[in-house]
Every structure is written in C-alpha cells, then in structure tokens.
Amino acid sequence: MSVNWRHMRCLARFGSSVICALLIAAPAAAQDIGAPGKLLLTNGIGSIEGAAGGGLTPWAVIAGNATKDGFGGQASATIAALPDYDFTSLSAAIGGWDRIEVSFARQVFDTNRVGGALGLGNDFKFDQNVFGAKLRLAGDVVYGAPWMPAIAIGVQHKESLDDAIVRAVGAKNSAGTDYYVSATKLFLNWSLLANATVRATKANQNGLLGHGGALGDAHRLQVEGSLAYQLSRRLVVGAEYRSKPNNLAIAREDDWADVFVAYGVNRHVTATVAYADLGSIATFEKQRGVLVQPQGSF
C-alpha cells in the first residue's frame, strides 16, 4: 500500500511548526535547566492514552514538574500519519506530591478512504475517551537504592463513542478497563532509562474497536517495554514495544513498536518525533508512519 503523501505533507508542516517553536524557545532553555523540580525529561511525555510515560506505554512516573511538595501537570497533542489512517490523541494529566496522577485523553482515528472500502463511509472517525489514574507505590525513578525502580499501578477506563459500529465489527463491548503495573528506573551512570509494564486488557486496537470479541472476551496479560538513552540532559533516543491481544475474528491485531527522539527545550516544553510500526489494522497491512508530539508541562 503506498504512502498517503497528502497526510505526510500535513504532518511535515506540523513538524516544521514544532521546530520553529523550539528555535524560538531555545535561548531561554539554558537558564531553565537548573530550576527546582524534577530533572529534565523525568516526567516523561504524554502516552497516547494520557498517562505520563512513553508514547505507547505508561511509565512509573507522575505527570508534571513538581516534586513531593506540590502539584504539576502536562498536556500534549499526539498526531500520527499512517499509509491508510490518521490518528490524533489530545491528552492532559495532573500529578500530586509525585505520588498520584489522573489523566484524560480524547482519541480520534480517521479511516480516510478505507472507511468507504469497509462500508463505513469515507473519512469515518472512531472516537474514544480514556480516563486514567495512577499511584506510585514505592521506589524512585532517579534516587534511592541503585537498582530499586519506581513501581506504580494504574487503571485506564476506555469508552468508545461509536457503540453500534464497534459491535458490528465483532466487539463484545464498546467500553472496558485496562489495569497495569509499571516499573521504571533511570540509571544515571549509564544515562539509560528502562521501563517494563504488564497490562491486563481485552481492548481491540487500544479500545478504538471496542473490547473483546469472538476470539476472546477476558482480560489477558500483555507486556510493554521502553529503553531510552540520554545523549545529553536535553536529548533522548529510545525504542518501545507493546504486545496486543487478538480478539476480533474479522482482522488480525499486531503488536506495536516505535523508535523515538525526545528533546527537552526547557522545563516546560518537550518535543517528540517517532517512527511507529502498528502492523495490521482492520485488514490493512504495514501501518507504519511518523508520529509527532509537542508537550507543555508545569
């Protein structure tokens, strides 16, 4: 399937706007790097489901720049252009005392011309709301015992706004809840951050196609992981992997993976660019493309 160049050009223009914002903000960045609060980039970015962490998976970090003495937050827009689809997630999260977090994401999955081929109509959009909460139970991402990670538990309740459609494609329910536990550690001596997440879910394509189906209607354990290397205090490169259940009879669901670059302009602005491989989505293979995300935090 050929790349949809119209969507790639739109994404390129959006990415250019982000770069311009970075250049404008860069002169003030050096003065901000030593400001009080969390170390730069250790609040993560907004995942596609709203929780602080990586782009595809939550980490055991709490949103915002505040430490244990206050509240912080972050908001982001994630946009991905794939060969046959477009995806947008607008999210926000609030963190308190570096211990608890609540989050929200609104996801829109545009089927473009594929919608017509599937009988849904051109540019049909699947919409979903994701409500999340996270609690850090123990440990610290940066400090504490050298090998003791931060450990957090979380929940994400997902509600499709297209109940009739997701049931028509074979989903048992249009709403469902994921449960996860994450462990995250930044090894300063090696400038390496590692995260492992185990998720119990029955979501189809992250919940955009409902939950459960003919091949399964029970929560199944899935593994997710991230590795990130700090090239500098501002610049991080890394990769992520996320396994997926396969519940729908009409279409195979593949695991997800990406490679990313994140740049902390200052304590309040982060820009991320990733190349993501989402596999087969609704019978259309090789859904690979560029993902960009600007984020603001306090």
mmCIF file of C-alpha atoms in Angstrom:
data_model
loop_
_atom_site.group_PDB
_atom_site.id
_atom_site.type_symbol
_atom_site.label_atom_id
_atom_site.label_comp_id
_atom_site.label_asym_id
_atom_site.label_seq_id
_atom_site.Cartn_x
_atom_site.Cartn_y
_atom_site.Cartn_z
ATOM 1 C CA MET A 1 0.000 0.000 0.000
ATOM 2 C CA SER A 2 1.512 3.358 -0.999
ATOM 3 C CA VAL A 3 2.073 6.173 1.466
ATOM 4 C CA ASN A 4 -0.621 8.852 1.597
ATOM 5 C CA TRP A 5 1.585 11.809 0.729
ATOM 6 C CA ARG A 6 -1.145 14.388 1.417
ATOM 7 C CA HIS A 7 -1.206 13.316 5.054
ATOM 8 C CA MET A 8 2.583 13.158 5.228
ATOM 9 C CA ARG A 9 2.843 16.723 3.916
ATOM 10 C CA CYS A 10 0.359 17.897 6.547
ATOM 11 C CA LEU A 11 2.393 16.141 9.224
ATOM 12 C CA ALA A 12 5.591 17.690 7.860
ATOM 13 C CA ARG A 13 4.071 21.168 8.134
ATOM 14 C CA PHE A 14 3.028 20.424 11.707
ATOM 15 C CA GLY A 15 6.528 19.185 12.482
ATOM 16 C CA SER A 16 8.008 22.356 10.984
ATOM 17 C CA SER A 17 5.832 24.422 13.317
ATOM 18 C CA VAL A 18 7.156 22.454 16.280
ATOM 19 C CA ILE A 19 10.757 23.035 15.136
ATOM 20 C CA CYS A 20 10.097 26.776 14.809
ATOM 21 C CA ALA A 21 8.740 26.816 18.361
ATOM 22 C CA LEU A 22 11.902 25.058 19.561
ATOM 23 C CA LEU A 23 14.148 27.620 17.902
ATOM 24 C CA ILE A 24 12.195 30.473 19.470
ATOM 25 C CA ALA A 25 12.327 28.909 22.920
ATOM 26 C CA ALA A 26 15.951 27.703 22.762
ATOM 27 C CA PRO A 27 17.690 30.925 24.005
ATOM 28 C CA ALA A 28 15.838 30.719 27.326
ATOM 29 C CA ALA A 29 16.447 26.989 27.768
ATOM 30 C CA ALA A 30 19.920 27.214 29.283
ATOM 31 C CA GLN A 31 18.636 29.401 32.113
ATOM 32 C CA ASP A 32 15.886 26.902 32.952
ATOM 33 C CA ILE A 33 17.779 23.619 33.137
ATOM 34 C CA GLY A 34 18.838 24.111 36.761
ATOM 35 C CA ALA A 35 15.458 25.277 38.018
ATOM 36 C CA PRO A 36 13.931 23.488 41.032
ATOM 37 C CA GLY A 37 11.735 20.461 40.401
ATOM 38 C CA LYS A 38 12.215 17.136 38.680
ATOM 39 C CA LEU A 39 15.198 16.512 36.447
ATOM 40 C CA LEU A 40 14.523 17.455 32.847
ATOM 41 C CA LEU A 41 12.508 14.802 30.942
ATOM 42 C CA THR A 42 11.966 12.577 34.006
ATOM 43 C CA ASN A 43 8.233 13.345 33.946
ATOM 44 C CA GLY A 44 8.061 11.520 30.612
ATOM 45 C CA ILE A 45 5.749 12.532 27.796
ATOM 46 C CA GLY A 46 2.033 12.006 27.345
ATOM 47 C CA SER A 47 1.260 8.468 26.199
ATOM 48 C CA ILE A 48 -1.480 8.042 23.591
ATOM 49 C CA GLU A 49 -3.812 7.110 26.481
ATOM 50 C CA GLY A 50 -2.919 10.170 28.537
ATOM 51 C CA ALA A 51 -0.747 8.696 31.299
ATOM 52 C CA ALA A 52 2.770 10.073 31.708
ATOM 53 C CA GLY A 53 5.466 7.813 30.284
ATOM 54 C CA GLY A 54 6.440 6.892 26.749
ATOM 55 C CA GLY A 55 4.365 7.376 23.632
ATOM 56 C CA LEU A 56 2.984 3.814 23.559
ATOM 57 C CA THR A 57 3.160 2.762 27.188
ATOM 58 C CA PRO A 58 2.829 4.294 30.673
ATOM 59 C CA TRP A 59 5.804 4.546 32.993
ATOM 60 C CA ALA A 60 6.005 4.672 36.794
ATOM 61 C CA VAL A 61 6.464 8.447 36.646
ATOM 62 C CA ILE A 62 3.970 11.095 37.706
ATOM 63 C CA ALA A 63 2.879 13.880 35.360
ATOM 64 C CA GLY A 64 4.207 17.392 35.834
ATOM 65 C CA ASN A 65 7.407 19.001 37.085
ATOM 66 C CA ALA A 66 6.516 19.192 40.778
ATOM 67 C CA THR A 67 8.266 17.059 43.375
ATOM 68 C CA LYS A 68 6.748 15.592 46.540
ATOM 69 C CA ASP A 69 5.791 19.043 47.833
ATOM 70 C CA GLY A 70 3.289 20.104 45.197
ATOM 71 C CA PHE A 71 1.142 19.626 42.113
ATOM 72 C CA GLY A 72 2.110 19.659 38.462
ATOM 73 C CA GLY A 73 0.654 18.755 35.129
ATOM 74 C CA GLN A 74 1.210 18.358 31.435
ATOM 75 C CA ALA A 75 -0.787 18.466 28.214
ATOM 76 C CA SER A 76 0.102 17.152 24.774
ATOM 77 C CA ALA A 77 -1.138 16.581 21.260
ATOM 78 C CA THR A 78 -0.052 13.376 19.507
ATOM 79 C CA ILE A 79 -0.546 13.115 15.751
ATOM 80 C CA ALA A 80 0.346 10.101 13.585
ATOM 81 C CA ALA A 81 0.103 9.773 9.809
ATOM 82 C CA LEU A 82 -0.109 6.168 8.584
ATOM 83 C CA PRO A 83 -0.395 4.885 5.000
ATOM 84 C CA ASP A 84 -4.172 4.386 5.278
ATOM 85 C CA TYR A 85 -5.229 6.106 8.508
ATOM 86 C CA ASP A 86 -4.667 9.198 10.626
ATOM 87 C CA PHE A 87 -4.610 9.195 14.423
ATOM 88 C CA THR A 88 -4.855 12.055 16.935
ATOM 89 C CA SER A 89 -4.758 11.995 20.729
ATOM 90 C CA LEU A 90 -5.259 15.116 22.843
ATOM 91 C CA SER A 91 -4.370 14.463 26.463
ATOM 92 C CA ALA A 92 -3.813 16.090 29.831
ATOM 93 C CA ALA A 93 -2.640 14.770 33.202
ATOM 94 C CA ILE A 94 -2.304 16.202 36.707
ATOM 95 C CA GLY A 95 0.137 14.860 39.285
ATOM 96 C CA GLY A 96 0.222 15.413 43.038
ATOM 97 C CA TRP A 97 3.093 15.007 45.534
ATOM 98 C CA ASP A 98 4.964 12.929 42.908
ATOM 99 C CA ARG A 99 2.679 10.127 44.058
ATOM 100 C CA ILE A 100 -0.717 10.196 42.322
ATOM 101 C CA GLU A 101 -1.857 11.070 38.807
ATOM 102 C CA VAL A 102 -5.164 11.483 36.988
ATOM 103 C CA SER A 103 -5.349 11.762 33.217
ATOM 104 C CA PHE A 104 -7.683 12.115 30.273
ATOM 105 C CA ALA A 105 -7.236 11.524 26.539
ATOM 106 C CA ARG A 106 -9.551 12.031 23.593
ATOM 107 C CA GLN A 107 -8.549 9.810 20.676
ATOM 108 C CA VAL A 108 -9.714 10.188 17.072
ATOM 109 C CA PHE A 109 -8.937 7.514 14.477
ATOM 110 C CA ASP A 110 -9.710 8.708 10.923
ATOM 111 C CA THR A 111 -10.292 5.867 8.440
ATOM 112 C CA ASN A 112 -9.922 8.159 5.388
ATOM 113 C CA ARG A 113 -10.747 6.290 2.168
ATOM 114 C CA VAL A 114 -10.502 2.949 3.986
ATOM 115 C CA GLY A 115 -13.808 3.822 5.652
ATOM 116 C CA GLY A 116 -15.503 3.704 2.273
ATOM 117 C CA ALA A 117 -13.909 0.359 1.424
ATOM 118 C CA LEU A 118 -15.148 -1.044 4.748
ATOM 119 C CA GLY A 119 -18.665 0.259 4.169
ATOM 120 C CA LEU A 120 -18.432 2.948 6.863
ATOM 121 C CA GLY A 121 -18.167 5.945 4.551
ATOM 122 C CA ASN A 122 -15.087 7.937 3.574
ATOM 123 C CA ASP A 123 -13.362 9.701 6.476
ATOM 124 C CA PHE A 124 -15.382 7.859 9.100
ATOM 125 C CA LYS A 125 -13.828 8.561 12.509
ATOM 126 C CA PHE A 126 -13.664 6.281 15.533
ATOM 127 C CA ASP A 127 -13.694 8.381 18.711
ATOM 128 C CA GLN A 128 -12.768 7.317 22.213
ATOM 129 C CA ASN A 129 -12.375 8.845 25.678
ATOM 130 C CA VAL A 130 -9.779 7.420 28.074
ATOM 131 C CA PHE A 131 -9.920 8.194 31.802
ATOM 132 C CA GLY A 132 -6.852 7.207 33.801
ATOM 133 C CA ALA A 133 -5.451 7.107 37.320
ATOM 134 C CA LYS A 134 -2.024 6.072 38.590
ATOM 135 C CA LEU A 135 -0.465 5.554 42.024
ATOM 136 C CA ARG A 136 3.267 5.252 42.661
ATOM 137 C CA LEU A 137 3.621 2.593 45.333
ATOM 138 C CA ALA A 138 7.352 2.501 46.020
ATOM 139 C CA GLY A 139 10.797 3.420 44.815
ATOM 140 C CA ASP A 140 12.038 6.380 42.798
ATOM 141 C CA VAL A 141 12.925 6.775 39.133
ATOM 142 C CA VAL A 142 16.175 8.648 39.876
ATOM 143 C CA TYR A 143 17.077 8.439 43.568
ATOM 144 C CA GLY A 144 17.103 5.775 46.267
ATOM 145 C CA ALA A 145 18.658 2.321 46.020
ATOM 146 C CA PRO A 146 20.645 1.967 42.772
ATOM 147 C CA TRP A 147 18.617 -0.965 41.445
ATOM 148 C CA MET A 148 15.260 -0.177 43.035
ATOM 149 C CA PRO A 149 12.854 1.173 40.389
ATOM 150 C CA ALA A 150 9.795 3.284 40.877
ATOM 151 C CA ILE A 151 6.764 0.983 40.904
ATOM 152 C CA ALA A 152 3.273 2.203 40.045
ATOM 153 C CA ILE A 153 -0.149 0.719 39.450
ATOM 154 C CA GLY A 154 -2.695 2.251 37.114
ATOM 155 C CA VAL A 155 -6.124 1.934 35.597
ATOM 156 C CA GLN A 156 -7.478 3.211 32.269
ATOM 157 C CA HIS A 157 -11.199 3.216 31.519
ATOM 158 C CA LYS A 158 -11.945 3.484 27.798
ATOM 159 C CA GLU A 159 -15.284 4.477 26.306
ATOM 160 C CA SER A 160 -15.895 4.262 22.567
ATOM 161 C CA LEU A 161 -18.292 6.865 21.181
ATOM 162 C CA ASP A 162 -19.257 4.517 18.319
ATOM 163 C CA ASP A 163 -21.084 1.739 20.151
ATOM 164 C CA ALA A 164 -23.115 0.414 17.193
ATOM 165 C CA ILE A 165 -20.116 0.335 14.837
ATOM 166 C CA VAL A 166 -17.661 -1.415 17.163
ATOM 167 C CA ARG A 167 -20.278 -4.050 17.982
ATOM 168 C CA ALA A 168 -20.918 -4.510 14.254
ATOM 169 C CA VAL A 169 -17.234 -5.342 13.676
ATOM 170 C CA GLY A 170 -17.427 -8.020 16.386
ATOM 171 C CA ALA A 171 -16.586 -6.347 19.695
ATOM 172 C CA LYS A 172 -18.454 -7.650 22.733
ATOM 173 C CA ASN A 173 -18.455 -4.247 24.462
ATOM 174 C CA SER A 174 -17.847 -0.651 23.486
ATOM 175 C CA ALA A 175 -16.314 0.213 26.871
ATOM 176 C CA GLY A 176 -13.742 -1.529 29.021
ATOM 177 C CA THR A 177 -10.999 -1.064 31.588
ATOM 178 C CA ASP A 178 -7.275 -1.810 31.476
ATOM 179 C CA TYR A 179 -5.180 -2.462 34.588
ATOM 180 C CA TYR A 180 -1.389 -2.204 34.645
ATOM 181 C CA VAL A 181 1.725 -2.170 36.792
ATOM 182 C CA SER A 182 4.898 -0.374 35.696
ATOM 183 C CA ALA A 183 8.482 -0.351 36.931
ATOM 184 C CA THR A 184 10.818 2.430 35.764
ATOM 185 C CA LYS A 185 14.424 3.321 36.577
ATOM 186 C CA LEU A 186 16.927 5.874 35.290
ATOM 187 C CA PHE A 187 20.462 4.508 35.666
ATOM 188 C CA LEU A 188 22.419 7.756 35.800
ATOM 189 C CA ASN A 189 25.838 6.103 35.488
ATOM 190 C CA TRP A 190 24.862 4.764 32.070
ATOM 191 C CA SER A 191 22.407 7.524 31.080
ATOM 192 C CA LEU A 192 19.872 4.752 30.490
ATOM 193 C CA LEU A 193 16.183 4.631 31.367
ATOM 194 C CA ALA A 194 14.371 1.284 31.411
ATOM 195 C CA ASN A 195 10.668 0.608 31.848
ATOM 196 C CA ALA A 196 8.607 -2.570 31.989
ATOM 197 C CA THR A 197 4.799 -2.620 32.092
ATOM 198 C CA VAL A 198 2.405 -5.535 32.437
ATOM 199 C CA ARG A 199 -1.157 -4.766 31.341
ATOM 200 C CA ALA A 200 -4.384 -6.729 31.754
ATOM 201 C CA THR A 201 -6.633 -5.798 28.834
ATOM 202 C CA LYS A 202 -9.188 -7.016 26.334
ATOM 203 C CA ALA A 203 -9.117 -3.836 24.228
ATOM 204 C CA ASN A 204 -9.177 -4.095 20.429
ATOM 205 C CA GLN A 205 -6.767 -1.661 18.785
ATOM 206 C CA ASN A 206 -6.336 0.183 22.060
ATOM 207 C CA GLY A 207 -10.131 0.194 22.568
ATOM 208 C CA LEU A 208 -10.952 2.127 19.395
ATOM 209 C CA LEU A 209 -12.610 -1.058 18.087
ATOM 210 C CA GLY A 210 -14.199 -1.942 21.406
ATOM 211 C CA HIS A 211 -13.315 -4.704 23.847
ATOM 212 C CA GLY A 212 -13.420 -8.481 23.480
ATOM 213 C CA GLY A 213 -14.647 -10.491 20.530
ATOM 214 C CA ALA A 214 -15.223 -13.922 19.075
ATOM 215 C CA LEU A 215 -11.623 -14.978 19.808
ATOM 216 C CA GLY A 216 -11.649 -13.868 23.427
ATOM 217 C CA ASP A 217 -13.600 -11.799 25.926
ATOM 218 C CA ALA A 218 -11.399 -11.963 29.015
ATOM 219 C CA HIS A 219 -8.574 -9.771 30.248
ATOM 220 C CA ARG A 220 -5.232 -11.072 29.007
ATOM 221 C CA LEU A 221 -1.785 -10.104 30.261
ATOM 222 C CA GLN A 222 0.296 -8.123 27.783
ATOM 223 C CA VAL A 223 3.887 -6.925 28.133
ATOM 224 C CA GLU A 224 5.187 -3.490 27.257
ATOM 225 C CA GLY A 225 8.673 -2.041 27.488
ATOM 226 C CA SER A 226 10.789 1.035 26.841
ATOM 227 C CA LEU A 227 14.524 1.738 26.655
ATOM 228 C CA ALA A 228 15.830 5.282 26.367
ATOM 229 C CA TYR A 229 19.375 6.644 26.217
ATOM 230 C CA GLN A 230 20.263 10.204 27.196
ATOM 231 C CA LEU A 231 22.597 11.708 24.610
ATOM 232 C CA SER A 232 22.551 14.856 26.738
ATOM 233 C CA ARG A 233 20.424 16.303 29.523
ATOM 234 C CA ARG A 234 18.014 17.542 26.874
ATOM 235 C CA LEU A 235 18.117 14.896 24.150
ATOM 236 C CA VAL A 236 16.899 11.297 24.479
ATOM 237 C CA VAL A 237 16.641 8.499 21.926
ATOM 238 C CA GLY A 238 14.859 5.230 22.531
ATOM 239 C CA ALA A 239 12.520 2.462 21.482
ATOM 240 C CA GLU A 240 9.271 0.934 22.726
ATOM 241 C CA TYR A 241 7.370 -2.315 22.310
ATOM 242 C CA ARG A 242 3.777 -3.164 23.195
ATOM 243 C CA SER A 243 2.146 -6.571 22.796
ATOM 244 C CA LYS A 244 -1.554 -6.705 21.900
ATOM 245 C CA PRO A 245 -4.434 -9.171 22.339
ATOM 246 C CA ASN A 246 -6.132 -10.642 19.268
ATOM 247 C CA ASN A 247 -9.873 -10.814 19.947
ATOM 248 C CA LEU A 248 -11.648 -9.946 16.691
ATOM 249 C CA ALA A 249 -12.393 -12.623 14.107
ATOM 250 C CA ILE A 250 -12.540 -10.176 11.210
ATOM 251 C CA ALA A 251 -8.955 -8.910 11.434
ATOM 252 C CA ARG A 252 -5.599 -9.832 12.974
ATOM 253 C CA GLU A 253 -4.147 -7.390 15.500
ATOM 254 C CA ASP A 254 -0.362 -6.993 15.602
ATOM 255 C CA ASP A 255 1.989 -5.815 18.315
ATOM 256 C CA TRP A 256 3.190 -2.201 18.244
ATOM 257 C CA ALA A 257 6.720 -0.776 18.279
ATOM 258 C CA ASP A 258 8.437 2.550 17.746
ATOM 259 C CA VAL A 259 11.771 4.365 17.842
ATOM 260 C CA PHE A 260 11.738 7.940 19.093
ATOM 261 C CA VAL A 261 13.697 11.111 19.747
ATOM 262 C CA ALA A 262 12.608 13.480 22.542
ATOM 263 C CA TYR A 263 14.056 16.941 23.105
ATOM 264 C CA GLY A 264 13.501 18.983 26.254
ATOM 265 C CA VAL A 265 13.564 22.599 25.111
ATOM 266 C CA ASN A 266 13.210 23.699 28.708
ATOM 267 C CA ARG A 267 11.348 22.556 31.806
ATOM 268 C CA HIS A 268 8.010 23.427 30.227
ATOM 269 C CA VAL A 269 8.299 22.338 26.579
ATOM 270 C CA THR A 270 9.160 18.904 25.147
ATOM 271 C CA ALA A 271 9.021 17.812 21.522
ATOM 272 C CA THR A 272 8.978 14.165 20.427
ATOM 273 C CA VAL A 273 9.220 12.567 16.996
ATOM 274 C CA ALA A 274 8.837 8.805 16.485
ATOM 275 C CA TYR A 275 8.651 6.250 13.712
ATOM 276 C CA ALA A 276 5.938 3.764 14.662
ATOM 277 C CA ASP A 277 5.072 0.322 13.305
ATOM 278 C CA LEU A 278 1.479 -0.568 14.201
ATOM 279 C CA GLY A 279 1.251 -3.629 11.952
ATOM 280 C CA SER A 280 -2.105 -4.675 10.538
ATOM 281 C CA ILE A 281 -5.163 -2.537 11.382
ATOM 282 C CA ALA A 282 -8.614 -3.645 10.197
ATOM 283 C CA THR A 283 -7.119 -5.904 7.458
ATOM 284 C CA PHE A 284 -4.814 -3.177 6.083
ATOM 285 C CA GLU A 285 -1.198 -4.246 6.484
ATOM 286 C CA LYS A 286 2.063 -2.390 7.205
ATOM 287 C CA GLN A 287 0.652 0.614 9.034
ATOM 288 C CA ARG A 288 3.933 2.421 9.626
ATOM 289 C CA GLY A 289 4.426 6.153 9.862
ATOM 290 C CA VAL A 290 5.676 9.223 11.652
ATOM 291 C CA LEU A 291 4.322 10.365 14.996
ATOM 292 C CA VAL A 292 4.934 13.854 16.422
ATOM 293 C CA GLN A 293 4.057 15.287 19.827
ATOM 294 C CA PRO A 294 4.548 18.727 21.375
ATOM 295 C CA GLN A 295 4.015 18.830 25.146
ATOM 296 C CA GLY A 296 3.726 21.573 27.709
ATOM 297 C CA SER A 297 4.214 20.964 31.438
ATOM 298 C CA PHE A 298 4.391 22.792 34.732
#
